[in-house]
mmCIF file of C-alpha atoms in Angstrom:
data_model
loop_
_atom_site.group_PDB
_atom_site.id
_atom_site.type_symbol
_atom_site.label_atom_id
_atom_site.label_comp_id
_atom_site.label_asym_id
_atom_site.label_seq_id
_atom_site.Cartn_x
_atom_site.Cartn_y
_atom_site.Cartn_z
ATOM 1 C CA UNK A 1 87.789 121.764 116.847
ATOM 2 C CA UNK A 2 89.489 124.786 118.397
ATOM 3 C CA UNK A 3 88.351 127.940 116.755
ATOM 4 C CA UNK A 4 89.819 131.514 116.942
ATOM 5 C CA UNK A 5 88.329 134.892 116.084
ATOM 6 C CA UNK A 6 91.101 137.392 115.560
ATOM 7 C CA UNK A 7 89.678 140.895 115.674
ATOM 8 C CA UNK A 8 86.657 139.743 117.975
ATOM 9 C CA UNK A 9 86.203 143.329 119.301
ATOM 10 C CA UNK A 10 85.625 144.965 115.953
ATOM 11 C CA UNK A 11 82.749 145.724 113.647
ATOM 12 C CA UNK A 12 83.478 142.580 111.621
ATOM 13 C CA UNK A 13 84.485 140.585 114.459
ATOM 14 C CA UNK A 14 81.228 141.034 116.190
ATOM 15 C CA UNK A 15 79.400 140.199 112.830
ATOM 16 C CA UNK A 16 81.623 137.014 112.643
ATOM 17 C CA UNK A 17 80.303 135.831 116.221
ATOM 18 C CA UNK A 18 76.875 136.657 115.153
ATOM 19 C CA UNK A 19 77.053 134.596 111.983
ATOM 20 C CA UNK A 20 79.033 131.624 113.813
ATOM 21 C CA UNK A 21 75.890 131.686 116.083
ATOM 22 C CA UNK A 22 73.289 131.684 113.528
ATOM 23 C CA UNK A 23 75.195 128.843 111.418
ATOM 24 C CA UNK A 24 75.767 126.858 114.575
ATOM 25 C CA UNK A 25 79.378 126.509 113.641
ATOM 26 C CA UNK A 26 81.079 123.268 115.326
ATOM 27 C CA UNK A 27 83.544 124.074 117.391
ATOM 28 C CA UNK A 28 84.658 122.537 120.880
ATOM 29 C CA UNK A 29 86.692 125.456 122.099
ATOM 30 C CA UNK A 30 86.345 129.218 121.055
ATOM 31 C CA UNK A 31 89.295 131.918 121.502
ATOM 32 C CA UNK A 32 88.308 135.286 121.282
ATOM 33 C CA UNK A 33 91.445 137.277 120.187
ATOM 34 C CA UNK A 34 92.352 141.068 119.803
ATOM 35 C CA UNK A 35 95.091 143.476 120.248
ATOM 36 C CA UNK A 36 96.892 143.594 123.889
ATOM 37 C CA UNK A 37 95.162 146.711 124.506
ATOM 38 C CA UNK A 38 91.883 144.654 124.304
ATOM 39 C CA UNK A 39 93.018 141.684 125.973
ATOM 40 C CA UNK A 40 90.972 140.941 129.156
ATOM 41 C CA UNK A 41 87.805 142.545 127.798
ATOM 42 C CA UNK A 42 84.652 140.286 128.287
ATOM 43 C CA UNK A 43 82.537 139.262 125.387
ATOM 44 C CA UNK A 44 79.259 137.206 125.744
ATOM 45 C CA UNK A 45 78.769 134.491 123.014
ATOM 46 C CA UNK A 46 75.730 132.154 123.299
ATOM 47 C CA UNK A 47 75.069 133.017 126.722
ATOM 48 C CA UNK A 48 78.789 132.117 127.994
ATOM 49 C CA UNK A 49 81.143 134.863 129.010
ATOM 50 C CA UNK A 50 84.616 134.807 127.143
ATOM 51 C CA UNK A 51 87.894 136.646 128.011
ATOM 52 C CA UNK A 52 89.725 138.355 125.060
ATOM 53 C CA UNK A 53 93.284 137.288 124.779
ATOM 54 C CA UNK A 54 96.143 138.474 122.987
ATOM 55 C CA UNK A 55 97.774 137.328 119.606
ATOM 56 C CA UNK A 56 100.830 135.705 121.045
ATOM 57 C CA UNK A 57 98.549 133.681 123.588
ATOM 58 C CA UNK A 58 96.266 132.665 120.841
ATOM 59 C CA UNK A 59 99.018 131.369 118.791
ATOM 60 C CA UNK A 60 100.579 129.210 121.602
ATOM 61 C CA UNK A 61 97.052 127.762 121.945
ATOM 62 C CA UNK A 62 97.327 126.419 118.302
ATOM 63 C CA UNK A 63 93.651 126.724 117.126
ATOM 64 C CA UNK A 64 92.615 124.698 114.195
ATOM 65 C CA UNK A 65 91.002 127.416 112.393
ATOM 66 C CA UNK A 66 91.716 131.378 112.903
ATOM 67 C CA UNK A 67 89.347 133.546 111.124
ATOM 68 C CA UNK A 68 90.998 137.105 110.861
ATOM 69 C CA UNK A 69 89.560 140.610 110.890
ATOM 70 C CA UNK A 70 92.271 142.606 112.414
ATOM 71 C CA UNK A 71 93.659 144.632 109.603
ATOM 72 C CA UNK A 72 96.257 144.047 107.065
ATOM 73 C CA UNK A 73 99.217 144.900 109.049
ATOM 74 C CA UNK A 74 98.215 142.620 112.024
ATOM 75 C CA UNK A 75 97.447 140.064 109.436
ATOM 76 C CA UNK A 76 100.983 140.247 107.592
ATOM 77 C CA UNK A 77 102.728 139.877 110.790
ATOM 78 C CA UNK A 78 100.483 137.200 112.655
ATOM 79 C CA UNK A 79 98.859 135.140 109.965
ATOM 80 C CA UNK A 80 102.112 133.433 109.178
ATOM 81 C CA UNK A 81 102.673 132.664 112.859
ATOM 82 C CA UNK A 82 99.376 131.010 113.291
ATOM 83 C CA UNK A 83 100.232 128.816 110.129
ATOM 84 C CA UNK A 84 103.445 127.932 111.196
ATOM 85 C CA UNK A 85 101.681 126.777 114.538
ATOM 86 C CA UNK A 86 99.283 124.486 112.252
ATOM 87 C CA UNK A 87 96.370 126.701 112.005
ATOM 88 C CA UNK A 88 94.310 127.381 108.881
ATOM 89 C CA UNK A 89 93.946 131.117 108.715
ATOM 90 C CA UNK A 90 90.912 132.709 106.818
ATOM 91 C CA UNK A 91 91.916 136.325 106.428
ATOM 92 C CA UNK A 92 89.369 139.287 105.988
ATOM 93 C CA UNK A 93 92.183 141.686 105.144
ATOM 94 C CA UNK A 94 93.614 142.706 101.939
ATOM 95 C CA UNK A 95 97.118 141.478 103.038
ATOM 96 C CA UNK A 96 97.144 138.328 101.068
ATOM 97 C CA UNK A 97 94.388 138.620 98.287
ATOM 98 C CA UNK A 98 96.718 139.221 95.523
ATOM 99 C CA UNK A 99 99.710 136.933 96.696
ATOM 100 C CA UNK A 100 99.904 134.364 93.887
ATOM 101 C CA UNK A 101 100.541 131.569 96.383
ATOM 102 C CA UNK A 102 97.285 132.100 98.356
ATOM 103 C CA UNK A 103 93.687 131.361 97.354
ATOM 104 C CA UNK A 104 91.221 134.133 97.069
ATOM 105 C CA UNK A 105 87.840 132.478 97.813
ATOM 106 C CA UNK A 106 84.216 132.864 97.307
ATOM 107 C CA UNK A 107 82.736 129.555 98.508
ATOM 108 C CA UNK A 108 80.006 129.250 95.896
ATOM 109 C CA UNK A 109 82.505 130.083 92.869
ATOM 110 C CA UNK A 110 85.888 128.554 93.713
ATOM 111 C CA UNK A 111 85.979 126.782 96.977
ATOM 112 C CA UNK A 112 86.826 123.535 95.228
ATOM 113 C CA UNK A 113 90.344 125.098 94.538
ATOM 114 C CA UNK A 114 91.280 124.621 98.260
ATOM 115 C CA UNK A 115 93.526 121.952 99.520
ATOM 116 C CA UNK A 116 94.805 120.349 102.557
ATOM 117 C CA UNK A 117 97.982 122.560 102.416
ATOM 118 C CA UNK A 118 96.263 126.064 102.028
ATOM 119 C CA UNK A 119 97.301 127.432 105.384
ATOM 120 C CA UNK A 120 96.301 131.004 104.610
ATOM 121 C CA UNK A 121 93.070 131.670 102.834
ATOM 122 C CA UNK A 122 92.148 135.182 101.524
ATOM 123 C CA UNK A 123 88.569 136.547 101.874
ATOM 124 C CA UNK A 124 87.900 138.988 98.887
ATOM 125 C CA UNK A 125 87.064 142.635 99.303
ATOM 126 C CA UNK A 126 83.408 143.253 100.224
ATOM 127 C CA UNK A 127 82.460 145.070 97.185
ATOM 128 C CA UNK A 128 83.989 142.302 94.971
ATOM 129 C CA UNK A 129 82.389 139.478 96.723
ATOM 130 C CA UNK A 130 78.627 140.602 95.956
ATOM 131 C CA UNK A 131 79.552 141.537 92.209
ATOM 132 C CA UNK A 132 81.329 138.313 91.398
ATOM 133 C CA UNK A 133 78.654 136.135 93.110
ATOM 134 C CA UNK A 134 75.985 137.777 90.786
ATOM 135 C CA UNK A 135 78.272 137.544 87.715
ATOM 136 C CA UNK A 136 79.369 133.947 88.256
ATOM 137 C CA UNK A 137 76.136 131.940 86.639
ATOM 138 C CA UNK A 138 75.938 134.714 83.850
ATOM 139 C CA UNK A 139 79.635 134.326 83.205
ATOM 140 C CA UNK A 140 79.327 130.432 82.884
ATOM 141 C CA UNK A 141 76.445 130.737 80.376
ATOM 142 C CA UNK A 142 77.416 133.793 78.189
ATOM 143 C CA UNK A 143 80.979 134.636 78.969
ATOM 144 C CA UNK A 144 82.109 137.993 80.077
ATOM 145 C CA UNK A 145 84.167 140.581 78.077
ATOM 146 C CA UNK A 146 83.848 143.848 80.166
ATOM 147 C CA UNK A 147 82.444 144.748 83.432
ATOM 148 C CA UNK A 148 81.878 148.600 84.338
ATOM 149 C CA UNK A 149 80.966 149.040 88.072
ATOM 150 C CA UNK A 150 80.127 152.056 90.129
ATOM 151 C CA UNK A 151 79.550 151.467 94.013
ATOM 152 C CA UNK A 152 77.701 153.075 96.606
ATOM 153 C CA UNK A 153 79.201 151.852 99.689
ATOM 154 C CA UNK A 154 78.093 152.083 103.378
ATOM 155 C CA UNK A 155 80.054 153.863 105.991
ATOM 156 C CA UNK A 156 80.233 150.630 108.002
ATOM 157 C CA UNK A 157 82.756 149.441 105.464
ATOM 158 C CA UNK A 158 85.233 152.023 107.114
ATOM 159 C CA UNK A 159 84.587 150.666 110.710
ATOM 160 C CA UNK A 160 83.255 152.222 113.891
ATOM 161 C CA UNK A 161 84.907 155.373 113.570
ATOM 162 C CA UNK A 162 83.133 156.296 110.350
ATOM 163 C CA UNK A 163 79.837 155.174 111.906
ATOM 164 C CA UNK A 164 80.473 157.539 114.831
ATOM 165 C CA UNK A 165 81.387 160.350 112.369
ATOM 166 C CA UNK A 166 78.084 160.120 110.507
ATOM 167 C CA UNK A 167 75.991 159.828 113.594
ATOM 168 C CA UNK A 168 77.983 162.844 115.241
ATOM 169 C CA UNK A 169 77.425 164.841 112.117
ATOM 170 C CA UNK A 170 73.647 163.878 112.144
ATOM 171 C CA UNK A 171 73.250 165.067 115.632
ATOM 172 C CA UNK A 172 75.424 168.211 114.958
ATOM 173 C CA UNK A 173 78.188 167.021 117.295
ATOM 174 C CA UNK A 174 81.940 167.413 116.751
ATOM 175 C CA UNK A 175 84.119 164.131 116.986
ATOM 176 C CA UNK A 176 86.694 161.906 115.707
ATOM 177 C CA UNK A 177 86.741 161.973 111.831
ATOM 178 C CA UNK A 178 87.369 158.884 109.593
ATOM 179 C CA UNK A 179 86.855 160.762 106.265
ATOM 180 C CA UNK A 180 88.657 163.927 104.952
ATOM 181 C CA UNK A 181 85.091 165.584 104.510
ATOM 182 C CA UNK A 182 81.785 165.545 105.933
ATOM 183 C CA UNK A 183 79.783 162.379 105.073
ATOM 184 C CA UNK A 184 76.341 163.205 106.299
ATOM 185 C CA UNK A 185 74.460 164.775 103.377
ATOM 186 C CA UNK A 186 77.267 164.152 101.131
ATOM 187 C CA UNK A 187 78.979 161.630 98.690
ATOM 188 C CA UNK A 188 82.572 160.755 98.512
ATOM 189 C CA UNK A 189 84.288 159.372 95.424
ATOM 190 C CA UNK A 190 87.061 158.292 97.518
ATOM 191 C CA UNK A 191 87.598 154.883 99.244
ATOM 192 C CA UNK A 192 90.774 153.927 100.425
ATOM 193 C CA UNK A 193 94.078 155.730 99.151
ATOM 194 C CA UNK A 194 94.667 157.105 95.825
ATOM 195 C CA UNK A 195 97.232 155.141 93.290
ATOM 196 C CA UNK A 196 99.468 156.629 90.718
ATOM 197 C CA UNK A 197 97.066 155.925 88.003
ATOM 198 C CA UNK A 198 94.510 158.132 89.630
ATOM 199 C CA UNK A 199 92.441 154.930 91.002
ATOM 200 C CA UNK A 200 91.780 154.228 94.368
ATOM 201 C CA UNK A 201 92.950 151.103 96.033
ATOM 202 C CA UNK A 202 89.557 149.912 96.546
ATOM 203 C CA UNK A 203 88.877 150.205 92.958
ATOM 204 C CA UNK A 204 91.827 148.361 91.916
ATOM 205 C CA UNK A 205 90.813 145.708 94.466
ATOM 206 C CA UNK A 206 87.624 145.183 92.282
ATOM 207 C CA UNK A 207 89.612 145.099 89.135
ATOM 208 C CA UNK A 208 92.349 142.616 90.321
ATOM 209 C CA UNK A 209 90.434 140.538 92.475
ATOM 210 C CA UNK A 210 87.587 139.669 89.906
ATOM 211 C CA UNK A 211 90.097 138.452 87.431
ATOM 212 C CA UNK A 212 91.814 136.179 90.177
ATOM 213 C CA UNK A 213 88.410 134.802 91.487
ATOM 214 C CA UNK A 214 87.378 133.804 88.176
ATOM 215 C CA UNK A 215 90.947 132.742 87.046
ATOM 216 C CA UNK A 216 90.674 134.884 83.861
ATOM 217 C CA UNK A 217 92.804 137.712 83.115
ATOM 218 C CA UNK A 218 90.884 138.459 79.807
ATOM 219 C CA UNK A 219 88.032 140.116 81.691
ATOM 220 C CA UNK A 220 88.148 143.770 81.415
ATOM 221 C CA UNK A 221 86.973 145.603 84.636
ATOM 222 C CA UNK A 222 86.970 149.319 85.401
ATOM 223 C CA UNK A 223 85.441 150.716 88.754
ATOM 224 C CA UNK A 224 84.543 153.883 90.520
ATOM 225 C CA UNK A 225 83.951 153.269 94.215
ATOM 226 C CA UNK A 226 81.940 155.876 96.112
ATOM 227 C CA UNK A 227 81.056 156.317 99.727
ATOM 228 C CA UNK A 228 77.485 157.225 100.701
ATOM 229 C CA UNK A 229 75.897 157.985 104.134
ATOM 230 C CA UNK A 230 74.030 154.707 104.559
ATOM 231 C CA UNK A 231 74.437 151.984 106.717
ATOM 232 C CA UNK A 232 73.160 148.435 105.904
ATOM 233 C CA UNK A 233 74.920 147.493 102.916
ATOM 234 C CA UNK A 234 76.698 148.144 99.664
ATOM 235 C CA UNK A 235 75.070 149.009 96.558
ATOM 236 C CA UNK A 236 76.468 148.458 92.886
ATOM 237 C CA UNK A 237 75.477 149.510 89.382
ATOM 238 C CA UNK A 238 77.006 146.894 87.057
ATOM 239 C CA UNK A 239 77.319 147.341 83.158
ATOM 240 C CA UNK A 240 78.476 143.774 81.958
ATOM 241 C CA UNK A 241 79.298 143.257 78.366
ATOM 242 C CA UNK A 242 78.874 139.498 77.535
ATOM 243 C CA UNK A 243 80.537 137.411 74.772
ATOM 244 C CA UNK A 244 77.074 136.195 73.636
ATOM 245 C CA UNK A 245 73.828 137.508 73.530
ATOM 246 C CA UNK A 246 71.499 136.756 76.291
ATOM 247 C CA UNK A 247 67.717 136.587 77.130
ATOM 248 C CA UNK A 248 66.375 138.557 80.233
ATOM 249 C CA UNK A 249 64.096 135.869 81.413
ATOM 250 C CA UNK A 250 66.859 133.301 81.303
ATOM 251 C CA UNK A 251 69.063 135.734 83.128
ATOM 252 C CA UNK A 252 66.627 136.065 85.780
ATOM 253 C CA UNK A 253 66.268 132.344 85.909
ATOM 254 C CA UNK A 254 70.000 131.599 86.152
ATOM 255 C CA UNK A 255 70.154 134.110 89.007
ATOM 256 C CA UNK A 256 67.325 132.822 90.877
ATOM 257 C CA UNK A 257 68.929 129.462 90.784
ATOM 258 C CA UNK A 258 72.116 130.581 92.359
ATOM 259 C CA UNK A 259 72.690 129.819 95.601
ATOM 260 C CA UNK A 260 73.126 132.878 97.801
ATOM 261 C CA UNK A 261 71.427 135.057 95.192
ATOM 262 C CA UNK A 262 67.886 136.517 95.716
ATOM 263 C CA UNK A 263 66.286 138.436 92.594
ATOM 264 C CA UNK A 264 64.344 141.340 93.551
ATOM 265 C CA UNK A 265 63.195 142.843 90.057
ATOM 266 C CA UNK A 266 59.580 143.987 90.065
ATOM 267 C CA UNK A 267 59.681 147.716 89.037
ATOM 268 C CA UNK A 268 55.781 147.786 88.446
ATOM 269 C CA UNK A 269 55.469 147.366 92.226
ATOM 270 C CA UNK A 270 58.581 149.224 93.141
ATOM 271 C CA UNK A 271 60.612 146.148 94.129
ATOM 272 C CA UNK A 272 64.455 146.237 93.880
ATOM 273 C CA UNK A 273 67.151 145.729 96.091
ATOM 274 C CA UNK A 274 67.917 148.327 98.783
ATOM 275 C CA UNK A 275 70.676 148.268 101.535
ATOM 276 C CA UNK A 276 68.119 148.799 104.206
ATOM 277 C CA UNK A 277 66.444 145.454 103.282
ATOM 278 C CA UNK A 278 69.634 143.651 102.898
ATOM 279 C CA UNK A 279 70.892 144.742 106.430
ATOM 280 C CA UNK A 280 71.723 141.634 108.529
ATOM 281 C CA UNK A 281 71.073 139.461 105.795
ATOM 282 C CA UNK A 282 73.468 136.803 104.224
ATOM 283 C CA UNK A 283 72.313 136.848 100.524
ATOM 284 C CA UNK A 284 73.197 138.985 97.593
ATOM 285 C CA UNK A 285 70.185 140.909 96.209
ATOM 286 C CA UNK A 286 69.896 141.622 92.316
ATOM 287 C CA UNK A 287 67.567 143.516 90.437
ATOM 288 C CA UNK A 288 66.992 146.653 87.768
ATOM 289 C CA UNK A 289 67.812 143.757 85.132
ATOM 290 C CA UNK A 290 67.781 145.391 81.677
ATOM 291 C CA UNK A 291 69.408 145.559 78.382
ATOM 292 C CA UNK A 292 71.890 148.259 77.651
ATOM 293 C CA UNK A 293 70.380 149.616 74.562
ATOM 294 C CA UNK A 294 73.529 151.496 73.708
ATOM 295 C CA UNK A 295 75.524 148.436 72.559
ATOM 296 C CA UNK A 296 75.095 144.512 71.935
ATOM 297 C CA UNK A 297 75.114 141.899 74.546
ATOM 298 C CA UNK A 298 75.272 144.135 77.251
ATOM 299 C CA UNK A 299 73.203 143.995 80.664
ATOM 300 C CA UNK A 300 72.712 146.543 83.296
ATOM 301 C CA UNK A 301 72.172 145.091 86.761
ATOM 302 C CA UNK A 302 71.733 146.646 90.611
ATOM 303 C CA UNK A 303 73.592 144.467 93.253
ATOM 304 C CA UNK A 304 73.146 145.081 97.044
ATOM 305 C CA UNK A 305 74.507 143.282 100.046
ATOM 306 C CA UNK A 306 75.313 143.815 103.616
ATOM 307 C CA UNK A 307 79.086 144.429 103.495
ATOM 308 C CA UNK A 308 79.589 143.192 106.859
ATOM 309 C CA UNK A 309 77.774 140.023 106.268
ATOM 310 C CA UNK A 310 78.572 138.203 102.945
ATOM 311 C CA UNK A 311 81.149 140.980 102.120
ATOM 312 C CA UNK A 312 83.023 139.736 105.104
ATOM 313 C CA UNK A 313 81.971 137.769 108.077
ATOM 314 C CA UNK A 314 79.676 135.365 106.284
ATOM 315 C CA UNK A 315 82.092 134.640 103.425
ATOM 316 C CA UNK A 316 84.759 134.032 106.019
ATOM 317 C CA UNK A 317 82.500 131.479 107.948
ATOM 318 C CA UNK A 318 81.455 129.907 104.937
ATOM 319 C CA UNK A 319 84.901 129.093 103.912
ATOM 320 C CA UNK A 320 85.613 127.540 107.503
ATOM 321 C CA UNK A 321 82.484 125.652 106.943
ATOM 322 C CA UNK A 322 83.683 124.387 103.725
ATOM 323 C CA UNK A 323 86.974 123.325 105.202
ATOM 324 C CA UNK A 324 85.229 121.276 107.976
ATOM 325 C CA UNK A 325 82.731 119.647 105.704
ATOM 326 C CA UNK A 326 85.378 118.551 103.386
ATOM 327 C CA UNK A 327 87.809 117.288 106.032
ATOM 328 C CA UNK A 328 90.466 119.990 105.073
ATOM 329 C CA UNK A 329 90.617 120.689 108.844
#
């Protein structure tokens, strides 16, 4: 097994390496790959030093699996080249998510759709992953008509430049900016670029990806995505209207029995999901479960996950693990 991590020097790339180590992912050879300007850098992984190589060299090495986290443009250009060389690409960018010829995979929900000839597999958007994982068992039991989601997203979702902007502002220093406004002590209802319909690209990702992952165009989804000055994870307020009525106790039971989901819902003792507790965790945390008293068959829930873990690195590694376990690579 020859494994490549493309974008190994970035925030998500570093997290992928951590998850690979924690999960003891099986490989015989590891290629750490980045842009030409990063080639030659040294990265230590499991007490062994690796030299970062460029994309062209990595393609020539013909890895069995390449986990990409190098941005959409890089993925569009290089993922097909890896695929042509016989590599299975698991891609973290938005480049392939809505391509009808590519699978969009959250392993706990739809990994069974993967086939031996899937050469480029898309990893969903971080905010979509945590929401659909929590919704999946409830959809199966009650059916879903409509989802209204508002997000509270960590600056880590914008990369290292955004983290540096927050810390610079907190320390009163001037530096490189990732956002058009100050982020410390502020809230930005603006993630990714605005579209002609007034929604941001991030909001449309949540809408379209949810339908694709569930393979159900009938689900109505509307989203407002917001950046807040925290690190550790994304939080979401989700209002979901079911086709059938539900019982709160059963909802908690279904969620508690879902792999990768942890219910934290004890308001009498101030227990509910928070990004500071989700940090460096692979699970999706769900709480504040309560009936929407304004209309029937509708549930309010609060969903939190580390966006660099289950929202990106962990989900990608889990896809690769599925491929290995089911002899698809």
